[in-house]
JSON list of C-alpha atoms in Angstrom, two decimals:
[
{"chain": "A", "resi": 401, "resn": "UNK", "atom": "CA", "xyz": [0.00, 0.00, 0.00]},
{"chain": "A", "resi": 402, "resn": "UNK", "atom": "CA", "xyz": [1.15, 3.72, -1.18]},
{"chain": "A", "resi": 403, "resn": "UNK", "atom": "CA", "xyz": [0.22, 6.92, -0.20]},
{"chain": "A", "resi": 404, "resn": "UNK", "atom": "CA", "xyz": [0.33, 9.80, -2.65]},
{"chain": "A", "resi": 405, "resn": "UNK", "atom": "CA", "xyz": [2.20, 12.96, -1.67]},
{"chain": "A", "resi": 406, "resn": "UNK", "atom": "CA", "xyz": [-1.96, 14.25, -0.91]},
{"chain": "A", "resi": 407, "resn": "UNK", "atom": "CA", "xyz": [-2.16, 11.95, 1.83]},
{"chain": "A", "resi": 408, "resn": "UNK", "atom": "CA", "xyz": [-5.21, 9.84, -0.70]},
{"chain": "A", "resi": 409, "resn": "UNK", "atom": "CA", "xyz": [-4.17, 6.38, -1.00]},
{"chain": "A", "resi": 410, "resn": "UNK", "atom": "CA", "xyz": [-3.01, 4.99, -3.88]},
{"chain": "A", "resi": 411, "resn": "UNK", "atom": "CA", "xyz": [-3.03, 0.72, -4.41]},
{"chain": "A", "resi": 412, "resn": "UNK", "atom": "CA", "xyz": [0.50, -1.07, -5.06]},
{"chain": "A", "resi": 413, "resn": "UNK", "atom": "CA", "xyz": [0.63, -4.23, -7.08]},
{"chain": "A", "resi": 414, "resn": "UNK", "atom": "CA", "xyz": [-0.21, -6.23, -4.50]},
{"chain": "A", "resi": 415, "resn": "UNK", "atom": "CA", "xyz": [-3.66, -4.58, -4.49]},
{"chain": "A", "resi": 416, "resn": "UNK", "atom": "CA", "xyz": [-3.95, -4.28, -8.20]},
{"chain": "A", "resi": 417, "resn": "UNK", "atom": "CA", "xyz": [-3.49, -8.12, -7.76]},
{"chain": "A", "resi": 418, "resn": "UNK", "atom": "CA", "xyz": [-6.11, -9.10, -5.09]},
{"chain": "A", "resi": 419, "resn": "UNK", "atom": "CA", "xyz": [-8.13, -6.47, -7.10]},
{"chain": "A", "resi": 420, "resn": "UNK", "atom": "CA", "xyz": [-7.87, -8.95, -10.14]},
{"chain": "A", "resi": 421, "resn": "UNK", "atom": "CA", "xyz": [-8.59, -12.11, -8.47]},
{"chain": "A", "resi": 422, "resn": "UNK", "atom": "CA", "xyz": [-11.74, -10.73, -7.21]},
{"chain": "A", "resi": 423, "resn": "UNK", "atom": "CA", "xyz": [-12.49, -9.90, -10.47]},
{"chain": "A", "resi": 424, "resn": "UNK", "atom": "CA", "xyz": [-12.72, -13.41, -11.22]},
{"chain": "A", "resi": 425, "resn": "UNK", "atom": "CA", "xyz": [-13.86, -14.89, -8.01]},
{"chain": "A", "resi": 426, "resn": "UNK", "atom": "CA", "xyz": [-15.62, -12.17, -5.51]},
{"chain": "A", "resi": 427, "resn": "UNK", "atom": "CA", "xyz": [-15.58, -15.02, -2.82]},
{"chain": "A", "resi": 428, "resn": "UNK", "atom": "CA", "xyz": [-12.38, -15.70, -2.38]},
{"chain": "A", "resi": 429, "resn": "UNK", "atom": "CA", "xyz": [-11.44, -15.69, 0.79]},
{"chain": "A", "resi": 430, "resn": "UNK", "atom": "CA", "xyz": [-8.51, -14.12, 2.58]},
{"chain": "A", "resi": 431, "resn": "UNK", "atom": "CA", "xyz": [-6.76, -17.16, 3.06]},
{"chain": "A", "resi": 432, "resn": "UNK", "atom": "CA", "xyz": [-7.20, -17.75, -0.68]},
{"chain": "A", "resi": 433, "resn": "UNK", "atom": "CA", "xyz": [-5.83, -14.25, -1.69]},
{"chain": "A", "resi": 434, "resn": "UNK", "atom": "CA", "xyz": [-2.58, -14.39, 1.15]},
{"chain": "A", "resi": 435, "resn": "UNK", "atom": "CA", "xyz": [-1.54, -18.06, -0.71]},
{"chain": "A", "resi": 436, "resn": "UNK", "atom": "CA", "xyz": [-1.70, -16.32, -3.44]},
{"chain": "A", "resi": 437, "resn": "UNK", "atom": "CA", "xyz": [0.14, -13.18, -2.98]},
{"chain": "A", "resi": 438, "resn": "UNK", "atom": "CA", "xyz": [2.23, -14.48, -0.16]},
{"chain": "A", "resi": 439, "resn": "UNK", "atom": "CA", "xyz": [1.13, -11.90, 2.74]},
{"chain": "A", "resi": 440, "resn": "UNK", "atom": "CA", "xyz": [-0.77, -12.83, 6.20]},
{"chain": "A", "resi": 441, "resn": "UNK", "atom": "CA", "xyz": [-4.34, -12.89, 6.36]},
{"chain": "A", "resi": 442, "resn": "UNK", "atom": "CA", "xyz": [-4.20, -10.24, 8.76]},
{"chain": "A", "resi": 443, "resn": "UNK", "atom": "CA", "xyz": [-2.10, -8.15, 5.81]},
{"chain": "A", "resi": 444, "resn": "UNK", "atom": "CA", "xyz": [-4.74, -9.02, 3.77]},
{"chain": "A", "resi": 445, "resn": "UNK", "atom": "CA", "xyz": [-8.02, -8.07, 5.50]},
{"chain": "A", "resi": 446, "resn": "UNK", "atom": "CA", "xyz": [-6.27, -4.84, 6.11]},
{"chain": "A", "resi": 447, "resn": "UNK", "atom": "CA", "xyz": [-5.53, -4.35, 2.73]},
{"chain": "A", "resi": 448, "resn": "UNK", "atom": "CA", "xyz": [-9.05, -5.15, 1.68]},
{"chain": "A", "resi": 449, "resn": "UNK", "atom": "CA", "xyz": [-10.69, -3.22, 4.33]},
{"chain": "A", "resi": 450, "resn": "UNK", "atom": "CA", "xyz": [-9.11, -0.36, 2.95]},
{"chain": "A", "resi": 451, "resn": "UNK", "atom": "CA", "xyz": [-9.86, -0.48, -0.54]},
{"chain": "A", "resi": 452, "resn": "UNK", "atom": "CA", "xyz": [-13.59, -1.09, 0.22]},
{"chain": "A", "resi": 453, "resn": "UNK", "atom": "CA", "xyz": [-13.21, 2.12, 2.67]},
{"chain": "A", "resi": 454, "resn": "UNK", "atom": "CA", "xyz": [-11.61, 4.27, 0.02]},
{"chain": "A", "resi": 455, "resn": "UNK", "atom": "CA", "xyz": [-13.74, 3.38, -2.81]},
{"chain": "A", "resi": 456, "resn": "UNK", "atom": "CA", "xyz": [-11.32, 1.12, -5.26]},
{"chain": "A", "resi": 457, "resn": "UNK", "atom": "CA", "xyz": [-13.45, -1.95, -4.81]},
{"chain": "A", "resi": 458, "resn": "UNK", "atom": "CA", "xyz": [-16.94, -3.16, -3.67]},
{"chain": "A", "resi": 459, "resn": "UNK", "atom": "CA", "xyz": [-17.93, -6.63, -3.05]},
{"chain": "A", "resi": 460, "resn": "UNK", "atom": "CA", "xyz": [-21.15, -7.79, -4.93]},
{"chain": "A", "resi": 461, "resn": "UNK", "atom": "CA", "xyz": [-23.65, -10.20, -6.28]},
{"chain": "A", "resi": 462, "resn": "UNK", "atom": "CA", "xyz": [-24.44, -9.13, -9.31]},
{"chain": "A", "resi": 463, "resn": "UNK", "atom": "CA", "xyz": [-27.23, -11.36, -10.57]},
{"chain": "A", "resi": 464, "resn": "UNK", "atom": "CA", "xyz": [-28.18, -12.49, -13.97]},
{"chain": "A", "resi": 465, "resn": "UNK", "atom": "CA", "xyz": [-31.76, -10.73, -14.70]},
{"chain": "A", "resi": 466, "resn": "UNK", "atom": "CA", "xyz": [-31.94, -12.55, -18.01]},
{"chain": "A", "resi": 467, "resn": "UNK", "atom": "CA", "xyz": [-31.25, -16.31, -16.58]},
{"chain": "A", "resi": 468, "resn": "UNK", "atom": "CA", "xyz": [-33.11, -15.17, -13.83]},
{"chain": "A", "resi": 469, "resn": "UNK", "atom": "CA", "xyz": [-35.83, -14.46, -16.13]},
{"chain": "A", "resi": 470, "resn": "UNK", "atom": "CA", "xyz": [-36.59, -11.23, -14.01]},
{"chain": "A", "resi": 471, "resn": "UNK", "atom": "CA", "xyz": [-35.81, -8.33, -16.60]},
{"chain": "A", "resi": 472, "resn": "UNK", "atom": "CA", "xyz": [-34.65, -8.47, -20.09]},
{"chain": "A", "resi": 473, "resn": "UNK", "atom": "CA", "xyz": [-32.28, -5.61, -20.74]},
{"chain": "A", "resi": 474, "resn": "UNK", "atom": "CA", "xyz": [-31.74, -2.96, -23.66]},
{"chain": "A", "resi": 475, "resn": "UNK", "atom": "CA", "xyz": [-29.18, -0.38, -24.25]},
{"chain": "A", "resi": 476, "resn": "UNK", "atom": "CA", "xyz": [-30.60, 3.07, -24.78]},
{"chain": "A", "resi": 477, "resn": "UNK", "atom": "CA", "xyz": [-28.33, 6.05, -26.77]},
{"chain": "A", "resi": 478, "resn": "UNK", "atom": "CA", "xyz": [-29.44, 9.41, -25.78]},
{"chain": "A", "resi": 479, "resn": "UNK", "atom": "CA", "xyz": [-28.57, 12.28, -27.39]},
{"chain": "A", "resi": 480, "resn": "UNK", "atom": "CA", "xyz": [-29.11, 15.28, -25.49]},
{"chain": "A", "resi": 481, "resn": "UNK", "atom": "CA", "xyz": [-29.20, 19.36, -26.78]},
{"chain": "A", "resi": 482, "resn": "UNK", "atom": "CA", "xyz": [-28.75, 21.06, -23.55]},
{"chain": "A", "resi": 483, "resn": "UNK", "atom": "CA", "xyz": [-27.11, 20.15, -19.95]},
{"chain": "A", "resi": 484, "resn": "UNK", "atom": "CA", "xyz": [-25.97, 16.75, -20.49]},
{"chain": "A", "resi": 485, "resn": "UNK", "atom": "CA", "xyz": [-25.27, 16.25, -16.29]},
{"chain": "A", "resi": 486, "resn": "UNK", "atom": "CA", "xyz": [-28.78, 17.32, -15.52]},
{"chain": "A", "resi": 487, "resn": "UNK", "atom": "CA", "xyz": [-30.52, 15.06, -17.79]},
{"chain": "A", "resi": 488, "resn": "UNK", "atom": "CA", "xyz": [-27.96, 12.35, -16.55]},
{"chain": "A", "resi": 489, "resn": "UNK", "atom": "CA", "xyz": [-29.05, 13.13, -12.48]},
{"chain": "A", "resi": 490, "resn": "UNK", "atom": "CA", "xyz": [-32.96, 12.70, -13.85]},
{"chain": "A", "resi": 491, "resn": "UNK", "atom": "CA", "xyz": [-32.03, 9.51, -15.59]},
{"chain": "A", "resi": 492, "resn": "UNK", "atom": "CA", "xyz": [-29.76, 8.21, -12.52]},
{"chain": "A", "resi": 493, "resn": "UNK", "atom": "CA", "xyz": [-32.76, 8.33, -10.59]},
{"chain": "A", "resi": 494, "resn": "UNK", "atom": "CA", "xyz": [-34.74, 5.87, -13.16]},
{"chain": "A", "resi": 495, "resn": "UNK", "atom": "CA", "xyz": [-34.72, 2.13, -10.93]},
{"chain": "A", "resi": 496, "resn": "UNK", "atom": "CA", "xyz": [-34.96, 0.33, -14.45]},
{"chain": "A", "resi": 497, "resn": "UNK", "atom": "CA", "xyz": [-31.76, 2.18, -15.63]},
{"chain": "A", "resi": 498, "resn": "UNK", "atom": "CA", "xyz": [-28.47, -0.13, -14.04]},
{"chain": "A", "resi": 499, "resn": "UNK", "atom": "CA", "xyz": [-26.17, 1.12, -15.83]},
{"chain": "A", "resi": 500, "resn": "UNK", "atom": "CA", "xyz": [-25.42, 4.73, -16.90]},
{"chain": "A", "resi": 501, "resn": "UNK", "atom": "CA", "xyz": [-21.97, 6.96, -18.80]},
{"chain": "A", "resi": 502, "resn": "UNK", "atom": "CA", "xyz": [-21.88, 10.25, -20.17]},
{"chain": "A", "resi": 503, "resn": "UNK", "atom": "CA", "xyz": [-19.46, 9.83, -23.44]},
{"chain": "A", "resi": 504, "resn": "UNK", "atom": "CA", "xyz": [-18.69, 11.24, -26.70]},
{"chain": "A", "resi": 505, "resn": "UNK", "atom": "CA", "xyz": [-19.83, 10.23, -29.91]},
{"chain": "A", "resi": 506, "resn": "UNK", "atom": "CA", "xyz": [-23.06, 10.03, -31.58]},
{"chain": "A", "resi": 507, "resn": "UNK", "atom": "CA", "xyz": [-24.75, 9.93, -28.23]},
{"chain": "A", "resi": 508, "resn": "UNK", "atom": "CA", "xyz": [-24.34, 12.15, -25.19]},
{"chain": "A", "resi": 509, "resn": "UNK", "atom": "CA", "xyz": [-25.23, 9.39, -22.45]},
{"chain": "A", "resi": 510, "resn": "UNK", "atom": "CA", "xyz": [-25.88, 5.62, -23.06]},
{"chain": "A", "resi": 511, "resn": "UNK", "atom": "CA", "xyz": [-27.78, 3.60, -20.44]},
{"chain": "A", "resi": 512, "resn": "UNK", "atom": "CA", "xyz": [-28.55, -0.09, -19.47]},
{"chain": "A", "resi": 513, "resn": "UNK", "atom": "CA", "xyz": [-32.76, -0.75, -18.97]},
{"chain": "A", "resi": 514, "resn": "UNK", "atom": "CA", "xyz": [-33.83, -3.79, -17.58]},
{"chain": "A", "resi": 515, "resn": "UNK", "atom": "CA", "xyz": [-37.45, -4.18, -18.68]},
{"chain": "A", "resi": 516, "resn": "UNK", "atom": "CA", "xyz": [-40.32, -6.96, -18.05]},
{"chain": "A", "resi": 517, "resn": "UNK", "atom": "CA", "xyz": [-41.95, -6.73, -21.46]},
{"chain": "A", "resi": 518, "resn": "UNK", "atom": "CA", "xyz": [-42.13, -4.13, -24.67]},
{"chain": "A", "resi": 519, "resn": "UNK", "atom": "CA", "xyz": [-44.94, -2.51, -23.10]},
{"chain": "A", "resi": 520, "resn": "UNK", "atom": "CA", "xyz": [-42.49, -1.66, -20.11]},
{"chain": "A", "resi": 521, "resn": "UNK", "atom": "CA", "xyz": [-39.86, -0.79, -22.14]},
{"chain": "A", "resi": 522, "resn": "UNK", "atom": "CA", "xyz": [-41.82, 1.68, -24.37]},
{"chain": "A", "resi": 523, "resn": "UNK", "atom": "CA", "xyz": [-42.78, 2.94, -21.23]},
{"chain": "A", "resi": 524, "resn": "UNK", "atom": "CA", "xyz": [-38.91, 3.92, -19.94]},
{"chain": "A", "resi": 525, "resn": "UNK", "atom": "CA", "xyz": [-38.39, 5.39, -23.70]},
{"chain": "A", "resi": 526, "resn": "UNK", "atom": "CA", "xyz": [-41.28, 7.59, -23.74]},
{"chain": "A", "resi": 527, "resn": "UNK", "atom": "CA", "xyz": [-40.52, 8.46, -19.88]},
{"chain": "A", "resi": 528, "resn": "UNK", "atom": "CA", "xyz": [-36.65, 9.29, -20.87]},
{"chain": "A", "resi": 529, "resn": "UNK", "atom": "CA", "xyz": [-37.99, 11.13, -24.75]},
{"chain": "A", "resi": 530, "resn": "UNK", "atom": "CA", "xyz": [-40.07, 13.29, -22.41]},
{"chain": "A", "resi": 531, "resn": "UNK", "atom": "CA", "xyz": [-37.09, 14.57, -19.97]},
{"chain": "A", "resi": 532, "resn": "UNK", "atom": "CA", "xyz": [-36.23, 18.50, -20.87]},
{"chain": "A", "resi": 533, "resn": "UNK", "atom": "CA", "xyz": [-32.89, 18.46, -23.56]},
{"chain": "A", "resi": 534, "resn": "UNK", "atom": "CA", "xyz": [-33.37, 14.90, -24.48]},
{"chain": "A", "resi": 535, "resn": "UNK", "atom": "CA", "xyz": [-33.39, 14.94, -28.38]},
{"chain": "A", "resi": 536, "resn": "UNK", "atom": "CA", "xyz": [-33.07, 11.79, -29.60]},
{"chain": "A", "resi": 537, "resn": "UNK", "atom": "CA", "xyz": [-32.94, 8.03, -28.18]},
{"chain": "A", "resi": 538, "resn": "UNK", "atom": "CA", "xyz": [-32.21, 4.63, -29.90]},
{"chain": "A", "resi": 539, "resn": "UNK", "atom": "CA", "xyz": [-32.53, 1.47, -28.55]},
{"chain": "A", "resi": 540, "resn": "UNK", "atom": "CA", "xyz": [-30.50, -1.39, -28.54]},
{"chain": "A", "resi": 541, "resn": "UNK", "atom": "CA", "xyz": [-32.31, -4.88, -27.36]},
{"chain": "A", "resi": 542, "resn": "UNK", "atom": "CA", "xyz": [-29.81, -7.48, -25.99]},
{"chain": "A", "resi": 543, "resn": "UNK", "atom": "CA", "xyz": [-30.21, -10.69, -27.55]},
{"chain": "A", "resi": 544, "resn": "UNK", "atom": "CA", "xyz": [-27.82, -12.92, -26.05]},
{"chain": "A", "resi": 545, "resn": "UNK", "atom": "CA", "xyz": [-24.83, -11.39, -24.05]},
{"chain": "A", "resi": 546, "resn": "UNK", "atom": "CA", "xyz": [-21.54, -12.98, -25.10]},
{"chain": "A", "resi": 547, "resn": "UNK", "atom": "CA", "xyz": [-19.11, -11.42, -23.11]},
{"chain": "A", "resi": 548, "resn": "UNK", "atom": "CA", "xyz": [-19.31, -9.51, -19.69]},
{"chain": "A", "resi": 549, "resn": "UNK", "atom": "CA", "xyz": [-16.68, -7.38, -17.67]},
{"chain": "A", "resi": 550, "resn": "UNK", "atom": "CA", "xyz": [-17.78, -9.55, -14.27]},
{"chain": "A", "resi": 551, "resn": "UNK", "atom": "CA", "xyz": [-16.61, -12.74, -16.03]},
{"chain": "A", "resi": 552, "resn": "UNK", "atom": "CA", "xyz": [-13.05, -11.34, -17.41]},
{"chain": "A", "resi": 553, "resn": "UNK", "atom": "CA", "xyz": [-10.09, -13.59, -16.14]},
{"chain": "A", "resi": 554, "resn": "UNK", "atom": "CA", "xyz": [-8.17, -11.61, -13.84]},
{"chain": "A", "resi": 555, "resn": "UNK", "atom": "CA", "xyz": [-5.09, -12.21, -16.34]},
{"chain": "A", "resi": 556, "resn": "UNK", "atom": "CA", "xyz": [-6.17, -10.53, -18.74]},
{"chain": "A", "resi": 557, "resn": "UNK", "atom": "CA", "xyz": [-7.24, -7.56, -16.73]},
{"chain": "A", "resi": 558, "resn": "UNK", "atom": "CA", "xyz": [-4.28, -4.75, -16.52]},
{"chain": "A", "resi": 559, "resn": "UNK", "atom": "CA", "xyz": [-3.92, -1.49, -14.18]}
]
């Protein structure tokens, strides 16, 4: 563990490590992650109790709405003509948005909906078409997810 010359802590390798084996496996336990970078458990739940504290890391379930058959989900593009943050506080608020970036390109913000049926997610599109600044949307129905950030292997992950 580092500190920065601002006193805010910045993670070593040894952190960017654990960080990457609970990429893979968000159960491992602290046993687990001393074997495998060769520090104490004690070293290890202190290192981990900071980087929840700080803000690097949170430890989730994260389920699967689809196999769950609880939501299906769509990615929305919005393009917005005014305050791009404001529209993007409205839309935070949304419960069926989970996922949410302000970015550059043809859109101004692109969101994740999870949605029961089409008539529920017409409903979030007209909701969303009828916030102030919102110009345009376009939607993007997942089919079948192939690939997913939560399932990366930690080796191929890099800080």
């Amino acid at each position: 563990m580092t500190k920065a010359t601002n006193h805010e802590y910045v993670p070593d390798e040894v952190d960017h490590q654990l960080i990457r084996i609970l990429t893979n496996d968000g159960r491992a336990s602290y046993r687990e992650l001393a074997q495998y970078v060769s520090l104490s458990e004690t070293r290890i739940r202190v290192r981990m109790q900071r980087l929840i504290r700080e803000g690097y890391i949170r430890i989730v379930a994260i389920p699967n709405l689809i196999k769950l058959n609880a939501a299906q989900i769509a990615m929305l593009g919005i393009q917005v003509s005014g305050n791009i943050e404001k529209v993007a506080d409205i839309l935070a608020e949304y419960e069926q948005i989970t996922f949410l970036t302000i970015c550059a390109g043809n859109y101004e913000i692109i969101v994740e909906v999870a949605y029961h049926n089409t008539n529920s997610l017409l409903e979030i599109i007209q909701k969303i078409r009828s916030i102030p600044d919102v110009k345009n949307t376009d939607s993007f129905v997942y089919l079948k997810t192939s690939k997913s950030l939560y399932s990366a292997d930690p080796g191929i992950m890099s800080f």
